[in-house]
Coordinates of C-alpha atoms (C1' of nucleotides) in Angstrom, one line a residue:
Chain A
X1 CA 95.9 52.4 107.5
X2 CA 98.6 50.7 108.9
X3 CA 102.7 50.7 107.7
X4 CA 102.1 46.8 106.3
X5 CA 99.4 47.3 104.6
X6 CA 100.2 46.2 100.7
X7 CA 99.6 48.5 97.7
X8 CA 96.7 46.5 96.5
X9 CA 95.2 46.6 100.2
X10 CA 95.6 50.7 100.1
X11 CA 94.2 51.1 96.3
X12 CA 91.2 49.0 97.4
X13 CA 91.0 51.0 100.8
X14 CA 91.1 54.4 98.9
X15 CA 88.6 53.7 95.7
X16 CA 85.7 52.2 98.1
X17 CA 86.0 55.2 100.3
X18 CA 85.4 57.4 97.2
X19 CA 82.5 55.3 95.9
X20 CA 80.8 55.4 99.4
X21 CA 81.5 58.9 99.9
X22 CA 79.7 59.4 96.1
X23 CA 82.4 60.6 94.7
X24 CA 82.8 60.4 90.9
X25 CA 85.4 57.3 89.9
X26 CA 87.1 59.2 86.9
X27 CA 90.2 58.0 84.9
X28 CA 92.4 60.8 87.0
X29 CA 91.3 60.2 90.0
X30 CA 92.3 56.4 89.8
X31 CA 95.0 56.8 88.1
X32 CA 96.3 59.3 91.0
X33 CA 95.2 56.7 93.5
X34 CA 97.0 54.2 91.7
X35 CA 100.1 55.5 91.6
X36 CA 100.1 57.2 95.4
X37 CA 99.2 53.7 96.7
X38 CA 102.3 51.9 95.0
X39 CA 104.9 54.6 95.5
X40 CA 106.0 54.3 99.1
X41 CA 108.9 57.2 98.6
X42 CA 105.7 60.0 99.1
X43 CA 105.6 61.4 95.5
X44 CA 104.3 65.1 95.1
X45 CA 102.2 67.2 92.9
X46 CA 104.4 67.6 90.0
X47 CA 105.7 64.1 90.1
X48 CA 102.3 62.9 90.2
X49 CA 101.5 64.8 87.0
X50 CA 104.6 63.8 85.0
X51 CA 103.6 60.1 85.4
X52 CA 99.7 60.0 85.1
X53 CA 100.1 62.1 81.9
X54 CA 101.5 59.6 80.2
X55 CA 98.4 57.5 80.6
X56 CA 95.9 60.4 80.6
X57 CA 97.2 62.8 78.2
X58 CA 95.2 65.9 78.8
X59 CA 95.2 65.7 82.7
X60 CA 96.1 69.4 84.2
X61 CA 97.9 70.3 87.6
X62 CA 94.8 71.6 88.7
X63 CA 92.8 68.3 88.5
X64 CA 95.6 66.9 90.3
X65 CA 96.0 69.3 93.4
X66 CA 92.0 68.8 93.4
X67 CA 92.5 65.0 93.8
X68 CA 95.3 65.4 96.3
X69 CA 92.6 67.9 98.4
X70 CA 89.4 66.1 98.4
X71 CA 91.4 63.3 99.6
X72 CA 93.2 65.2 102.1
X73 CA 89.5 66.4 103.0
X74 CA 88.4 62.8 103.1
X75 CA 91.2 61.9 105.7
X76 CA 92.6 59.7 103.4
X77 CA 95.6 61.2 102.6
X78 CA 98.2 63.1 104.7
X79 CA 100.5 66.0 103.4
X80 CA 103.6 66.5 104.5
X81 CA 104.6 70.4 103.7
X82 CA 107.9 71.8 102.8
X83 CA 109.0 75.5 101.6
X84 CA 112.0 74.4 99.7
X85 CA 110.8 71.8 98.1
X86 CA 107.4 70.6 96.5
X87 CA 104.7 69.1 99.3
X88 CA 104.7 64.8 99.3
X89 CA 101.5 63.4 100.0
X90 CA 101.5 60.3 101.7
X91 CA 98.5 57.6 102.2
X92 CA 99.5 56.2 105.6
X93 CA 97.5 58.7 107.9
X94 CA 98.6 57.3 111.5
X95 CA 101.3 59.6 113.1
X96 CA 103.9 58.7 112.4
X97 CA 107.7 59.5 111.6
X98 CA 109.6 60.7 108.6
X99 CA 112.8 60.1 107.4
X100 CA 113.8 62.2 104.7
X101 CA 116.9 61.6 102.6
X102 CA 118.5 65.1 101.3
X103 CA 120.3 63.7 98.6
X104 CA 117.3 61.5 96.2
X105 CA 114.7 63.0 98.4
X106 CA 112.9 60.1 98.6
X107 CA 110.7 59.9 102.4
X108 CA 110.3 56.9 104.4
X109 CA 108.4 55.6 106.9
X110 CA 110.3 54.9 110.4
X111 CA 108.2 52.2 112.1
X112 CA 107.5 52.3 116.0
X113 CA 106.6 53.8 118.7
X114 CA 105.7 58.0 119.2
X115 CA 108.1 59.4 121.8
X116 CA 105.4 61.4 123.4
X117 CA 101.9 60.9 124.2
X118 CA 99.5 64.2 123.0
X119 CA 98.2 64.0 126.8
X120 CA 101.4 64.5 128.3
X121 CA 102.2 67.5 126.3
X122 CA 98.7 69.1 127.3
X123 CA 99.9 68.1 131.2
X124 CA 103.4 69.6 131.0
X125 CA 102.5 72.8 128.9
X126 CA 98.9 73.6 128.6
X127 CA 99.3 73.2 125.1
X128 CA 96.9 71.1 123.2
X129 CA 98.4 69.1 120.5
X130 CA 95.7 68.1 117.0
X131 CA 98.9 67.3 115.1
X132 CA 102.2 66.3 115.1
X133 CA 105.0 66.0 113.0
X134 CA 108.6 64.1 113.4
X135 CA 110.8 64.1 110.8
X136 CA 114.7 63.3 110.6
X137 CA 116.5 64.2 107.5
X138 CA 119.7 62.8 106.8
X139 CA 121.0 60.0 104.0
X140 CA 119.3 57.4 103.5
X141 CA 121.0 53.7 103.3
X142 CA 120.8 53.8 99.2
X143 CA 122.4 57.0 98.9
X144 CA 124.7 56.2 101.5
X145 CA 126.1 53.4 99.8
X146 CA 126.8 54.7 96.6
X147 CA 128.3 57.8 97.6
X148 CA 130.6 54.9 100.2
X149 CA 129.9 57.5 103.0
Chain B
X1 CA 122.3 78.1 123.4
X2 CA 120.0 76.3 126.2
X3 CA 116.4 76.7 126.4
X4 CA 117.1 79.3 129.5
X5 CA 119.4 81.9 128.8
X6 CA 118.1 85.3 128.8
X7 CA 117.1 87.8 125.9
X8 CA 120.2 89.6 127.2
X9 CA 122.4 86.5 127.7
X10 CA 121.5 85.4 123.6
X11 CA 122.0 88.8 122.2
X12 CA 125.5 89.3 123.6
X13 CA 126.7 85.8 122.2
X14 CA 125.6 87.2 118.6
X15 CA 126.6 90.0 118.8
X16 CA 130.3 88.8 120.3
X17 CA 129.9 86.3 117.7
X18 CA 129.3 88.2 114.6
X19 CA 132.3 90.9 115.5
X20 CA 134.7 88.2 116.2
X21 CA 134.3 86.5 112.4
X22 CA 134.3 90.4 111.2
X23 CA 130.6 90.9 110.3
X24 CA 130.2 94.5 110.3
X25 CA 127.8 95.6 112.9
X26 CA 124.9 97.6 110.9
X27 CA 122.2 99.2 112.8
X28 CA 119.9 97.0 110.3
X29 CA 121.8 93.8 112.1
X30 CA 121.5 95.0 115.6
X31 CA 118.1 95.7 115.4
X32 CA 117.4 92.6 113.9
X33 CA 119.1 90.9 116.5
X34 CA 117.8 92.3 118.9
X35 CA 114.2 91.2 117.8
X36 CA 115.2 87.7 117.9
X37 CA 116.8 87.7 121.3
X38 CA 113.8 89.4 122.8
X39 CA 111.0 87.4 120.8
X40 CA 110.6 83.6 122.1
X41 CA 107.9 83.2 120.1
X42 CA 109.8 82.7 116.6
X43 CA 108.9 85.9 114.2
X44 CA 109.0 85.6 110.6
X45 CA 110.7 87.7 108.0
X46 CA 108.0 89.9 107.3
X47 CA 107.1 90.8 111.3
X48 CA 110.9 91.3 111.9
X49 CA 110.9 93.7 108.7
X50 CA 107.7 95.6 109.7
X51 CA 109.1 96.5 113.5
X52 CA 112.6 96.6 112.5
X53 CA 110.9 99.7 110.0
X54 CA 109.7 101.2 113.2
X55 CA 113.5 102.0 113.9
X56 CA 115.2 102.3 110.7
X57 CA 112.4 103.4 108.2
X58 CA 114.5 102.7 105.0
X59 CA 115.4 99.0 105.6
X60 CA 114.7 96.6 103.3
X61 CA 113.1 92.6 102.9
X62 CA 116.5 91.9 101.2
X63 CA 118.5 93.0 104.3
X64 CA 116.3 91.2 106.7
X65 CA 116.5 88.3 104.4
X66 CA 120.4 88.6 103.8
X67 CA 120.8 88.8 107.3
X68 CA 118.7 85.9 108.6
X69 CA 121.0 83.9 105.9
X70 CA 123.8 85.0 107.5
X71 CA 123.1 84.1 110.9
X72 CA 122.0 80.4 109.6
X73 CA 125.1 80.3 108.1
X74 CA 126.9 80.9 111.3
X75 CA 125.1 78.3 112.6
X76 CA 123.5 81.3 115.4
X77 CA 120.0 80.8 114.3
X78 CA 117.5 77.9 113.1
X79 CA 115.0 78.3 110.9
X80 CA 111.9 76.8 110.7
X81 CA 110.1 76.2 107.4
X82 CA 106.5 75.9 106.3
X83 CA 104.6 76.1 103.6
X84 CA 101.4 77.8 104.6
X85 CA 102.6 80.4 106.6
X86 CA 106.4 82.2 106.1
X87 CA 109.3 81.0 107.8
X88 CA 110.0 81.3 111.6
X89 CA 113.5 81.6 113.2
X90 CA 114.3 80.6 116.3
X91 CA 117.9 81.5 118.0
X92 CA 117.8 78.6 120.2
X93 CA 120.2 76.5 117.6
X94 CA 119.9 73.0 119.6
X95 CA 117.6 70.4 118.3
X96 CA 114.1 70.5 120.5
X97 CA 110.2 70.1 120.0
X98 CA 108.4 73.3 119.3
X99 CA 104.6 73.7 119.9
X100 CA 103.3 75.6 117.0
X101 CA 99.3 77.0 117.8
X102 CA 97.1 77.3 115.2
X103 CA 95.3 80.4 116.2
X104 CA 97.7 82.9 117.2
X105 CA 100.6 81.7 115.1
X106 CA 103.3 81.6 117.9
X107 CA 106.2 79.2 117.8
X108 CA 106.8 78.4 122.0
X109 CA 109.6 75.6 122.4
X110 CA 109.2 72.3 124.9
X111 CA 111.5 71.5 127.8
X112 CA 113.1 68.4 128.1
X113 CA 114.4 65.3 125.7
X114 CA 114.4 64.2 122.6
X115 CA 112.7 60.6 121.9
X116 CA 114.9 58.9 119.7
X117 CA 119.1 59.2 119.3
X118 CA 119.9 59.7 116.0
X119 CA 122.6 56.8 116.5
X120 CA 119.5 54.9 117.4
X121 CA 117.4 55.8 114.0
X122 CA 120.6 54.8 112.0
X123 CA 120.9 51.1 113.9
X124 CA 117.5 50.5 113.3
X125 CA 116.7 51.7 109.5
X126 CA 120.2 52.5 108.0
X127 CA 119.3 55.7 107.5
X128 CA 121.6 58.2 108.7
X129 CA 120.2 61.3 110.3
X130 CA 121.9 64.6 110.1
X131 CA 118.9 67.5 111.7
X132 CA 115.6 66.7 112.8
X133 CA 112.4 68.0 113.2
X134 CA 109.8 67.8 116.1
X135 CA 106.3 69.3 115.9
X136 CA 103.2 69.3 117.6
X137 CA 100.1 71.5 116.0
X138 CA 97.1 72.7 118.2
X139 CA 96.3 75.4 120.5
X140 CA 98.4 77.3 123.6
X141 CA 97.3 77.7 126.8
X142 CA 95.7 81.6 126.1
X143 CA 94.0 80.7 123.2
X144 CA 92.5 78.4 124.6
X145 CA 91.8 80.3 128.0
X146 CA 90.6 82.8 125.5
X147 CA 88.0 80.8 123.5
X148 CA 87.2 78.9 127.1
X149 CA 87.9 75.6 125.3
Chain C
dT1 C1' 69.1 58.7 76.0
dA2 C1' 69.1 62.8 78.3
dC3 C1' 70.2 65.3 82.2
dT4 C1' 72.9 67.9 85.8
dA5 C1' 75.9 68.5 89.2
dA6 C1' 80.5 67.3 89.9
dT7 C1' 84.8 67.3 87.7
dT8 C1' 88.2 68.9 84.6
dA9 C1' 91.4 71.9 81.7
dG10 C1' 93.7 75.9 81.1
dG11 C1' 95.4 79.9 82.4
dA12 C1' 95.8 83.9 85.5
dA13 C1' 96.9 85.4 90.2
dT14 C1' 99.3 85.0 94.6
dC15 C1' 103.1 85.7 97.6
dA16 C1' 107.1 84.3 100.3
dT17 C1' 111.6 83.9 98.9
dT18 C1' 115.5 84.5 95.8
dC19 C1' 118.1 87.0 92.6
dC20 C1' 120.2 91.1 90.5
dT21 C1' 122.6 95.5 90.5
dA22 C1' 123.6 100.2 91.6
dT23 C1' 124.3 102.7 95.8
dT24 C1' 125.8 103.3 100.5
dA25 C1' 128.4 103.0 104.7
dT26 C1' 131.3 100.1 108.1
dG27 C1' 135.7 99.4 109.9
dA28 C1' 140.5 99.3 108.9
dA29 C1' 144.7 101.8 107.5
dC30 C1' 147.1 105.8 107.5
Chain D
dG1 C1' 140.2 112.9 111.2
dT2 C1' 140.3 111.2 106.2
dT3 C1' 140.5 107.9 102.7
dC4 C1' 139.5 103.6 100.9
dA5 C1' 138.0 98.8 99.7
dT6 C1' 134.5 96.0 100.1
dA7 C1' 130.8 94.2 102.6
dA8 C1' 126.2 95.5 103.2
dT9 C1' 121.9 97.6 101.8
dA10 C1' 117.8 99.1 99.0
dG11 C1' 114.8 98.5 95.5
dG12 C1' 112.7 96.0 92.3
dA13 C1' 112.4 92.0 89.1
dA14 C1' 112.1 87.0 88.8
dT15 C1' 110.8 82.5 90.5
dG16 C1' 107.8 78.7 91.2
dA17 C1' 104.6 75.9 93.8
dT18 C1' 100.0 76.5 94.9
dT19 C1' 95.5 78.7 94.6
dC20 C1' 91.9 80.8 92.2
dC21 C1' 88.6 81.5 88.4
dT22 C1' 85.6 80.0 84.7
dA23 C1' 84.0 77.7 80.7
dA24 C1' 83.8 73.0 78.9
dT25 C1' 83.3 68.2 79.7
dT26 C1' 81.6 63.9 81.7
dA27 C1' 80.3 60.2 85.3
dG28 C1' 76.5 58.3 87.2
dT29 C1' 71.6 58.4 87.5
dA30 C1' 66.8 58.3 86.1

DNA sequence: TACTAATTAGGAATCATTCCTATTATGAAC
DNA sequence: GTTCATAATAGGAATGATTCCTAATTAGTA
């Protein structure tokens, strides 16, 4: 999935994977997809559970971390993980850097280039890189402006 | 702090720097510093209080936790947070890319430059950058010597 | 329409970290 | 060396996102 693709393209993307993969197309699950496909600010498991309940009353926080992980299983969803606050899930799966804002906490994506290749890491070090993660935190432009930083 | 003083070099500048804003100098403290000076690969609270206990058998997680604080707060140590395994700190302060391996656990740090400015993040998005974050997950050079991968 | 394995709901358990409070001990003053 | 104020410590309770457990439900198939 690349940064451009729309929500509708992502939604799409995300619910023929499932049905391929024979998984079952419940109300949760779509509604979960629906709303990580439209919200580009990385919601995470809580937020996720606030909103879908109001369209499926009797959905639990368990159902939802078991979305979030068969999807993470499937490779279809990345999650970004924090200690002092909640994880964000995220459906572009390409590396690629974060910027996080500390006062709204909303995450964005920063389009462009890596700085550094996994190969070259592996030359310099020895050190085999599966993963990465970039991330700047800071203010974003929003915040920025209404606090006239 | 650069990436090359010594465990000798590090552990005099806290020391030096913790007597001259008139921290008192516990054995709990020393020890604890100590640790960190001496252990590149970033221990967590829980390693630092089990071999801290080695020394002085009544400490406590609070004091190893009240004393991390108060070196972050000094701005004489960096923590690094996770969510699936407890928090590392690292006493080289300066912003750098750590290699973090996935079977052993240890936190080693990369030579050499940053990628991107932060002046250069804020030109390009708006977004104004105040600490960032560089990462690579996988596997260092023993494990891997070790598992002949 | 019935079946069954996957999915869900609800709640208990986990565990690193934070919080609270009484006790202790450092470093300064004398 | 003694005294003293207060910073620091020990111990344990509280927190809260996530994981785990199990019985009930339901999507998709035949």
């Amino acid at each position: 999935m690349n940064l451009s693709a729309t929500p509708e393209e992502i939604e799409r993307k995300l619910i023929k994977s499932l049905r391929e993969k024979g998984y079952k197309l419940t109300s949760q699950r779509l509604e979960i997809i629906g709303l990580l496909a439209r919200d580009m600010t990385h919601p995470g498991a809580t937020d996720l559970f606030r909103r879908v309940r109001k369209r499926v009353p009797r959905i639990s926080m368990s159902t939802v971390y078991y979305t979030l992980d068969m999807l993470k299983k499937e490779g279809l969803l990345r999650e970004l993980e924090f200690y002092d606050r909640d994880n964000r899930y995220d459906v572009t799966v390409a590396d690629h850097i974060n910027l996080i804002c500390r006062k709204c906490g909303k995450i964005a994506d920063l389009p462009g280039e890596l700085p550094f290749s996994t190969e070259a890491v592996l030359k310099k070090t020895g050190f085999q890189p599966v993963a990465m993660r970039y991330e700047y935190y800071g203010y974003c432009k929003e915040c920025r402006r209404k606090r006239a930083r």
